[in-house]
Amino acid sequence: LIYDSFTTNENNWNIKEYDSDYYVGSESIKQSTLTWRVEEVKNQNFIARDSSVYQKSTTSFYLQIDAKLLETKGNDADSCYGLVFGRNDENYYIFYICDNQMYRIAYHSETDGWIELSGWEESSEISSGKWNQLSVRADDKYAKFYINNHLVYENNLDELKHGYCGVAFSKYDTKSATFQFDNFILRTPQ
């Protein structure tokens, strides 16, 4: 079991200032949350991820995060946040939500690009401007996805392997935004 309430950086999250080809911002631990601040977007339509926690050689696990969009200067639909898992290099799954009550589940393949699983779907379970709990329960590559304890999607994850997991955000506009994450849980079979 890995539980992180973000009071320290015991799981070695990428706490630092960023000035990449995509954005300028910072990732920090403040007031028992992991806070990701985007000051300037240089290249919209990107996903940033901090997948510092290693998901051991298993395709069965439970992964959870509490997350929210603290503020944005743009449209709520253009700042999304959630989980990344099964990451090996540029191959990974994402599950994220936007405060306009839309969510997306997809797989990124280093060779084939994005493969949509759910596509963009609407969920009234997403609470705009408030904490939302996202969780994934995988049992031998069959996964169920939950928003605030409500099942929103289930399917086989054919490409799922062990790898890294963590948090992610995406920006679809050039406006600043701040995301917060708390209560990260990764549980794997004994």
PDB file of C-alpha atoms in Angstrom:
ATOM      1  CA  LEU A   1       0.000   0.000   0.000  1.00  0.00           C
ATOM      2  CA  ILE A   2       1.226   3.463  -0.877  1.00  0.00           C
ATOM      3  CA  TYR A   3      -0.676   6.349   0.670  1.00  0.00           C
ATOM      4  CA  ASP A   4       0.467   9.930   0.193  1.00  0.00           C
ATOM      5  CA  SER A   5      -1.272  12.837   1.930  1.00  0.00           C
ATOM      6  CA  PHE A   6       1.427  15.201   0.610  1.00  0.00           C
ATOM      7  CA  THR A   7       2.718  16.358   3.978  1.00  0.00           C
ATOM      8  CA  THR A   8       6.261  15.516   2.783  1.00  0.00           C
ATOM      9  CA  ASN A   9       7.809  14.408  -0.507  1.00  0.00           C
ATOM     10  CA  GLU A  10       8.489  10.815   0.525  1.00  0.00           C
ATOM     11  CA  ASN A  11       7.419   9.503  -2.921  1.00  0.00           C
ATOM     12  CA  ASN A  12       9.806  11.805  -4.807  1.00  0.00           C
ATOM     13  CA  TRP A  13       7.276  13.812  -6.802  1.00  0.00           C
ATOM     14  CA  ASN A  14       8.896  16.184  -9.323  1.00  0.00           C
ATOM     15  CA  ILE A  15       8.823  19.252  -7.100  1.00  0.00           C
ATOM     16  CA  LYS A  16      10.400  21.956  -9.214  1.00  0.00           C
ATOM     17  CA  GLU A  17       9.984  24.945 -11.503  1.00  0.00           C
ATOM     18  CA  TYR A  18       9.138  24.142 -15.139  1.00  0.00           C
ATOM     19  CA  ASP A  19      10.075  25.997 -18.314  1.00  0.00           C
ATOM     20  CA  SER A  20       9.463  23.462 -21.073  1.00  0.00           C
ATOM     21  CA  ASP A  21       8.435  23.659 -24.713  1.00  0.00           C
ATOM     22  CA  TYR A  22       4.833  23.438 -23.478  1.00  0.00           C
ATOM     23  CA  TYR A  23       4.482  25.576 -20.365  1.00  0.00           C
ATOM     24  CA  VAL A  24       6.040  27.617 -17.576  1.00  0.00           C
ATOM     25  CA  GLY A  25       4.968  26.754 -14.050  1.00  0.00           C
ATOM     26  CA  SER A  26       5.762  24.867 -10.886  1.00  0.00           C
ATOM     27  CA  GLU A  27       4.936  21.771  -8.913  1.00  0.00           C
ATOM     28  CA  SER A  28       5.060  22.034  -5.123  1.00  0.00           C
ATOM     29  CA  ILE A  29       3.794  20.507  -1.905  1.00  0.00           C
ATOM     30  CA  LYS A  30       1.920  23.113   0.152  1.00  0.00           C
ATOM     31  CA  GLN A  31      -0.644  22.756   2.944  1.00  0.00           C
ATOM     32  CA  SER A  32      -0.821  18.960   2.516  1.00  0.00           C
ATOM     33  CA  THR A  33      -1.550  19.051  -1.211  1.00  0.00           C
ATOM     34  CA  LEU A  34       0.443  18.596  -4.375  1.00  0.00           C
ATOM     35  CA  THR A  35      -0.104  21.866  -6.227  1.00  0.00           C
ATOM     36  CA  TRP A  36       0.650  22.237  -9.930  1.00  0.00           C
ATOM     37  CA  ARG A  37       0.628  25.823 -11.184  1.00  0.00           C
ATOM     38  CA  VAL A  38       0.662  26.698 -14.887  1.00  0.00           C
ATOM     39  CA  GLU A  39       1.729  30.324 -15.365  1.00  0.00           C
ATOM     40  CA  GLU A  40       2.127  30.407 -19.145  1.00  0.00           C
ATOM     41  CA  VAL A  41       1.115  27.941 -21.846  1.00  0.00           C
ATOM     42  CA  LYS A  42       3.504  27.946 -24.796  1.00  0.00           C
ATOM     43  CA  ASN A  43       1.965  25.113 -26.800  1.00  0.00           C
ATOM     44  CA  GLN A  44      -1.663  24.186 -26.060  1.00  0.00           C
ATOM     45  CA  ASN A  45      -3.149  20.675 -26.333  1.00  0.00           C
ATOM     46  CA  PHE A  46      -0.622  18.872 -24.138  1.00  0.00           C
ATOM     47  CA  ILE A  47      -0.616  16.553 -21.145  1.00  0.00           C
ATOM     48  CA  ALA A  48       1.867  16.947 -18.297  1.00  0.00           C
ATOM     49  CA  ARG A  49       2.336  14.018 -15.945  1.00  0.00           C
ATOM     50  CA  ASP A  50       4.181  13.282 -12.756  1.00  0.00           C
ATOM     51  CA  SER A  51       4.328   9.521 -12.538  1.00  0.00           C
ATOM     52  CA  SER A  52       6.796   9.073  -9.716  1.00  0.00           C
ATOM     53  CA  VAL A  53       5.274   6.004  -8.055  1.00  0.00           C
ATOM     54  CA  TYR A  54       6.215   2.620  -9.485  1.00  0.00           C
ATOM     55  CA  GLN A  55       3.356   0.169 -10.013  1.00  0.00           C
ATOM     56  CA  LYS A  56       5.027  -3.198  -9.573  1.00  0.00           C
ATOM     57  CA  SER A  57       4.684  -6.094 -12.011  1.00  0.00           C
ATOM     58  CA  THR A  58       0.949  -6.473 -11.717  1.00  0.00           C
ATOM     59  CA  THR A  59      -2.105  -5.852 -13.824  1.00  0.00           C
ATOM     60  CA  SER A  60      -4.306  -5.853 -10.717  1.00  0.00           C
ATOM     61  CA  PHE A  61      -4.364  -2.739  -8.544  1.00  0.00           C
ATOM     62  CA  TYR A  62      -6.438   0.031  -6.984  1.00  0.00           C
ATOM     63  CA  LEU A  63      -5.416   3.629  -7.711  1.00  0.00           C
ATOM     64  CA  GLN A  64      -7.058   6.748  -6.278  1.00  0.00           C
ATOM     65  CA  ILE A  65      -6.569  10.520  -6.083  1.00  0.00           C
ATOM     66  CA  ASP A  66      -8.557  13.482  -4.806  1.00  0.00           C
ATOM     67  CA  ALA A  67      -8.135  16.361  -7.236  1.00  0.00           C
ATOM     68  CA  LYS A  68      -9.536  19.738  -8.183  1.00  0.00           C
ATOM     69  CA  LEU A  69      -9.042  22.684 -10.479  1.00  0.00           C
ATOM     70  CA  LEU A  70      -8.325  25.435  -7.965  1.00  0.00           C
ATOM     71  CA  GLU A  71      -8.504  28.269 -10.477  1.00  0.00           C
ATOM     72  CA  THR A  72      -8.114  29.091 -14.147  1.00  0.00           C
ATOM     73  CA  LYS A  73      -8.119  32.271 -16.196  1.00  0.00           C
ATOM     74  CA  GLY A  74      -9.685  30.319 -19.068  1.00  0.00           C
ATOM     75  CA  ASN A  75     -12.636  28.044 -19.694  1.00  0.00           C
ATOM     76  CA  ASP A  76     -13.169  25.128 -17.268  1.00  0.00           C
ATOM     77  CA  ALA A  77     -13.346  22.759 -20.252  1.00  0.00           C
ATOM     78  CA  ASP A  78      -9.770  23.613 -21.229  1.00  0.00           C
ATOM     79  CA  SER A  79      -8.066  22.587 -17.955  1.00  0.00           C
ATOM     80  CA  CYS A  80      -8.370  18.898 -17.095  1.00  0.00           C
ATOM     81  CA  TYR A  81      -6.752  16.780 -14.366  1.00  0.00           C
ATOM     82  CA  GLY A  82      -6.540  13.247 -13.027  1.00  0.00           C
ATOM     83  CA  LEU A  83      -4.496  10.040 -13.082  1.00  0.00           C
ATOM     84  CA  VAL A  84      -1.804   8.488 -15.247  1.00  0.00           C
ATOM     85  CA  PHE A  85      -0.895   4.800 -14.855  1.00  0.00           C
ATOM     86  CA  GLY A  86       0.889   1.881 -16.499  1.00  0.00           C
ATOM     87  CA  ARG A  87       3.524   4.300 -17.836  1.00  0.00           C
ATOM     88  CA  ASN A  88       6.553   2.840 -19.564  1.00  0.00           C
ATOM     89  CA  ASP A  89       8.389   5.541 -21.506  1.00  0.00           C
ATOM     90  CA  GLU A  90       5.743   7.129 -23.768  1.00  0.00           C
ATOM     91  CA  ASN A  91       3.189   4.314 -23.352  1.00  0.00           C
ATOM     92  CA  TYR A  92       0.600   5.081 -20.645  1.00  0.00           C
ATOM     93  CA  TYR A  93      -3.073   5.329 -19.716  1.00  0.00           C
ATOM     94  CA  ILE A  94      -4.795   8.538 -18.592  1.00  0.00           C
ATOM     95  CA  PHE A  95      -8.060   9.100 -16.755  1.00  0.00           C
ATOM     96  CA  TYR A  96      -8.937  12.729 -16.268  1.00  0.00           C
ATOM     97  CA  ILE A  97     -11.861  15.070 -15.769  1.00  0.00           C
ATOM     98  CA  CYS A  98     -12.708  18.677 -16.586  1.00  0.00           C
ATOM     99  CA  ASP A  99     -14.929  20.972 -14.523  1.00  0.00           C
ATOM    100  CA  ASN A 100     -17.436  21.182 -17.396  1.00  0.00           C
ATOM    101  CA  GLN A 101     -18.442  17.630 -16.299  1.00  0.00           C
ATOM    102  CA  MET A 102     -16.557  15.816 -19.061  1.00  0.00           C
ATOM    103  CA  TYR A 103     -14.068  12.976 -18.612  1.00  0.00           C
ATOM    104  CA  ARG A 104     -11.688  11.061 -20.864  1.00  0.00           C
ATOM    105  CA  ILE A 105      -9.974   7.680 -20.654  1.00  0.00           C
ATOM    106  CA  ALA A 106      -7.331   6.939 -23.269  1.00  0.00           C
ATOM    107  CA  TYR A 107      -4.124   5.045 -23.959  1.00  0.00           C
ATOM    108  CA  HIS A 108      -1.050   6.712 -25.432  1.00  0.00           C
ATOM    109  CA  SER A 109       1.139   4.460 -27.543  1.00  0.00           C
ATOM    110  CA  GLU A 110       4.635   5.619 -28.387  1.00  0.00           C
ATOM    111  CA  THR A 111       4.219   4.181 -31.900  1.00  0.00           C
ATOM    112  CA  ASP A 112       0.500   4.753 -32.599  1.00  0.00           C
ATOM    113  CA  GLY A 113      -0.354   7.918 -30.654  1.00  0.00           C
ATOM    114  CA  TRP A 114      -3.673   8.260 -28.809  1.00  0.00           C
ATOM    115  CA  ILE A 115      -6.139   5.388 -28.664  1.00  0.00           C
ATOM    116  CA  GLU A 116      -9.465   6.470 -27.176  1.00  0.00           C
ATOM    117  CA  LEU A 117     -11.153   4.132 -24.707  1.00  0.00           C
ATOM    118  CA  SER A 118     -14.121   6.126 -23.419  1.00  0.00           C
ATOM    119  CA  GLY A 119     -13.610   9.157 -25.613  1.00  0.00           C
ATOM    120  CA  TRP A 120     -14.981  12.384 -24.145  1.00  0.00           C
ATOM    121  CA  GLU A 121     -18.028  11.536 -22.023  1.00  0.00           C
ATOM    122  CA  GLU A 122     -20.260  13.566 -19.740  1.00  0.00           C
ATOM    123  CA  SER A 123     -20.710  12.792 -16.035  1.00  0.00           C
ATOM    124  CA  SER A 124     -22.909  14.702 -13.597  1.00  0.00           C
ATOM    125  CA  GLU A 125     -20.750  13.171 -10.828  1.00  0.00           C
ATOM    126  CA  ILE A 126     -18.004  15.757 -11.465  1.00  0.00           C
ATOM    127  CA  SER A 127     -18.223  18.663  -8.991  1.00  0.00           C
ATOM    128  CA  SER A 128     -16.947  21.874 -10.549  1.00  0.00           C
ATOM    129  CA  GLY A 129     -14.562  23.841  -8.321  1.00  0.00           C
ATOM    130  CA  LYS A 130     -14.621  21.156  -5.619  1.00  0.00           C
ATOM    131  CA  TRP A 131     -12.591  18.086  -4.725  1.00  0.00           C
ATOM    132  CA  ASN A 132     -13.324  15.089  -6.945  1.00  0.00           C
ATOM    133  CA  GLN A 133     -12.154  11.564  -6.252  1.00  0.00           C
ATOM    134  CA  LEU A 134     -10.962   9.541  -9.253  1.00  0.00           C
ATOM    135  CA  SER A 135     -10.206   5.857  -8.885  1.00  0.00           C
ATOM    136  CA  VAL A 136      -9.293   2.873 -11.034  1.00  0.00           C
ATOM    137  CA  ARG A 137      -9.784  -0.727  -9.929  1.00  0.00           C
ATOM    138  CA  ALA A 138      -8.013  -3.194 -12.246  1.00  0.00           C
ATOM    139  CA  ASP A 139      -8.332  -6.955 -11.951  1.00  0.00           C
ATOM    140  CA  ASP A 140      -6.073  -8.803 -14.384  1.00  0.00           C
ATOM    141  CA  LYS A 141      -6.345  -6.055 -17.038  1.00  0.00           C
ATOM    142  CA  TYR A 142     -10.119  -5.575 -16.611  1.00  0.00           C
ATOM    143  CA  ALA A 143     -10.582  -2.084 -15.190  1.00  0.00           C
ATOM    144  CA  LYS A 144     -13.406  -0.092 -13.665  1.00  0.00           C
ATOM    145  CA  PHE A 145     -13.202   3.704 -13.491  1.00  0.00           C
ATOM    146  CA  TYR A 146     -14.966   5.744 -10.819  1.00  0.00           C
ATOM    147  CA  ILE A 147     -15.676   9.432 -10.265  1.00  0.00           C
ATOM    148  CA  ASN A 148     -16.719  10.238  -6.705  1.00  0.00           C
ATOM    149  CA  ASN A 149     -17.446   6.546  -6.053  1.00  0.00           C
ATOM    150  CA  HIS A 150     -19.738   6.205  -9.101  1.00  0.00           C
ATOM    151  CA  LEU A 151     -18.795   3.780 -11.856  1.00  0.00           C
ATOM    152  CA  VAL A 152     -18.452   5.679 -15.143  1.00  0.00           C
ATOM    153  CA  TYR A 153     -16.626   3.210 -17.414  1.00  0.00           C
ATOM    154  CA  GLU A 154     -15.273  -0.337 -17.549  1.00  0.00           C
ATOM    155  CA  ASN A 155     -13.281  -2.224 -20.155  1.00  0.00           C
ATOM    156  CA  ASN A 156     -10.272  -4.444 -20.825  1.00  0.00           C
ATOM    157  CA  LEU A 157      -6.937  -2.640 -20.874  1.00  0.00           C
ATOM    158  CA  ASP A 158      -5.079  -4.776 -23.386  1.00  0.00           C
ATOM    159  CA  GLU A 159      -1.834  -2.791 -23.215  1.00  0.00           C
ATOM    160  CA  LEU A 160      -1.671  -2.624 -19.403  1.00  0.00           C
ATOM    161  CA  LYS A 161       1.665  -3.639 -17.940  1.00  0.00           C
ATOM    162  CA  HIS A 162       3.546  -2.685 -14.810  1.00  0.00           C
ATOM    163  CA  GLY A 163       4.951   0.814 -14.850  1.00  0.00           C
ATOM    164  CA  TYR A 164       4.710   4.170 -13.169  1.00  0.00           C
ATOM    165  CA  CYS A 165       1.553   5.896 -11.977  1.00  0.00           C
ATOM    166  CA  GLY A 166       0.751   9.326 -10.666  1.00  0.00           C
ATOM    167  CA  VAL A 167      -1.120  12.507 -11.497  1.00  0.00           C
ATOM    168  CA  ALA A 168      -1.602  14.457 -14.708  1.00  0.00           C
ATOM    169  CA  PHE A 169      -3.165  17.563 -16.169  1.00  0.00           C
ATOM    170  CA  SER A 170      -3.903  18.781 -19.680  1.00  0.00           C
ATOM    171  CA  LYS A 171      -4.325  22.246 -21.138  1.00  0.00           C
ATOM    172  CA  TYR A 172      -6.347  22.987 -24.258  1.00  0.00           C
ATOM    173  CA  ASP A 173      -5.961  26.766 -24.138  1.00  0.00           C
ATOM    174  CA  THR A 174      -3.207  29.270 -23.350  1.00  0.00           C
ATOM    175  CA  LYS A 175      -4.583  30.497 -19.997  1.00  0.00           C
ATOM    176  CA  SER A 176      -3.015  29.955 -16.572  1.00  0.00           C
ATOM    177  CA  ALA A 177      -4.418  27.370 -14.154  1.00  0.00           C
ATOM    178  CA  THR A 178      -3.748  25.777 -10.764  1.00  0.00           C
ATOM    179  CA  PHE A 179      -4.465  22.120  -9.984  1.00  0.00           C
ATOM    180  CA  GLN A 180      -4.402  20.432  -6.578  1.00  0.00           C
ATOM    181  CA  PHE A 181      -4.027  16.747  -5.683  1.00  0.00           C
ATOM    182  CA  ASP A 182      -4.368  14.951  -2.361  1.00  0.00           C
ATOM    183  CA  ASN A 183      -4.763  11.486  -0.807  1.00  0.00           C
ATOM    184  CA  PHE A 184      -2.935   9.452  -3.450  1.00  0.00           C
ATOM    185  CA  ILE A 185      -3.463   5.702  -2.943  1.00  0.00           C
ATOM    186  CA  LEU A 186      -1.932   2.744  -4.773  1.00  0.00           C
ATOM    187  CA  ARG A 187      -2.877  -0.710  -3.523  1.00  0.00           C
ATOM    188  CA  THR A 188      -1.595  -3.899  -5.158  1.00  0.00           C
ATOM    189  CA  PRO A 189      -2.146  -7.575  -4.266  1.00  0.00           C
ATOM    190  CA  GLN A 190       0.160  -8.993  -1.603  1.00  0.00           C
TER     191      GLN A 190
END
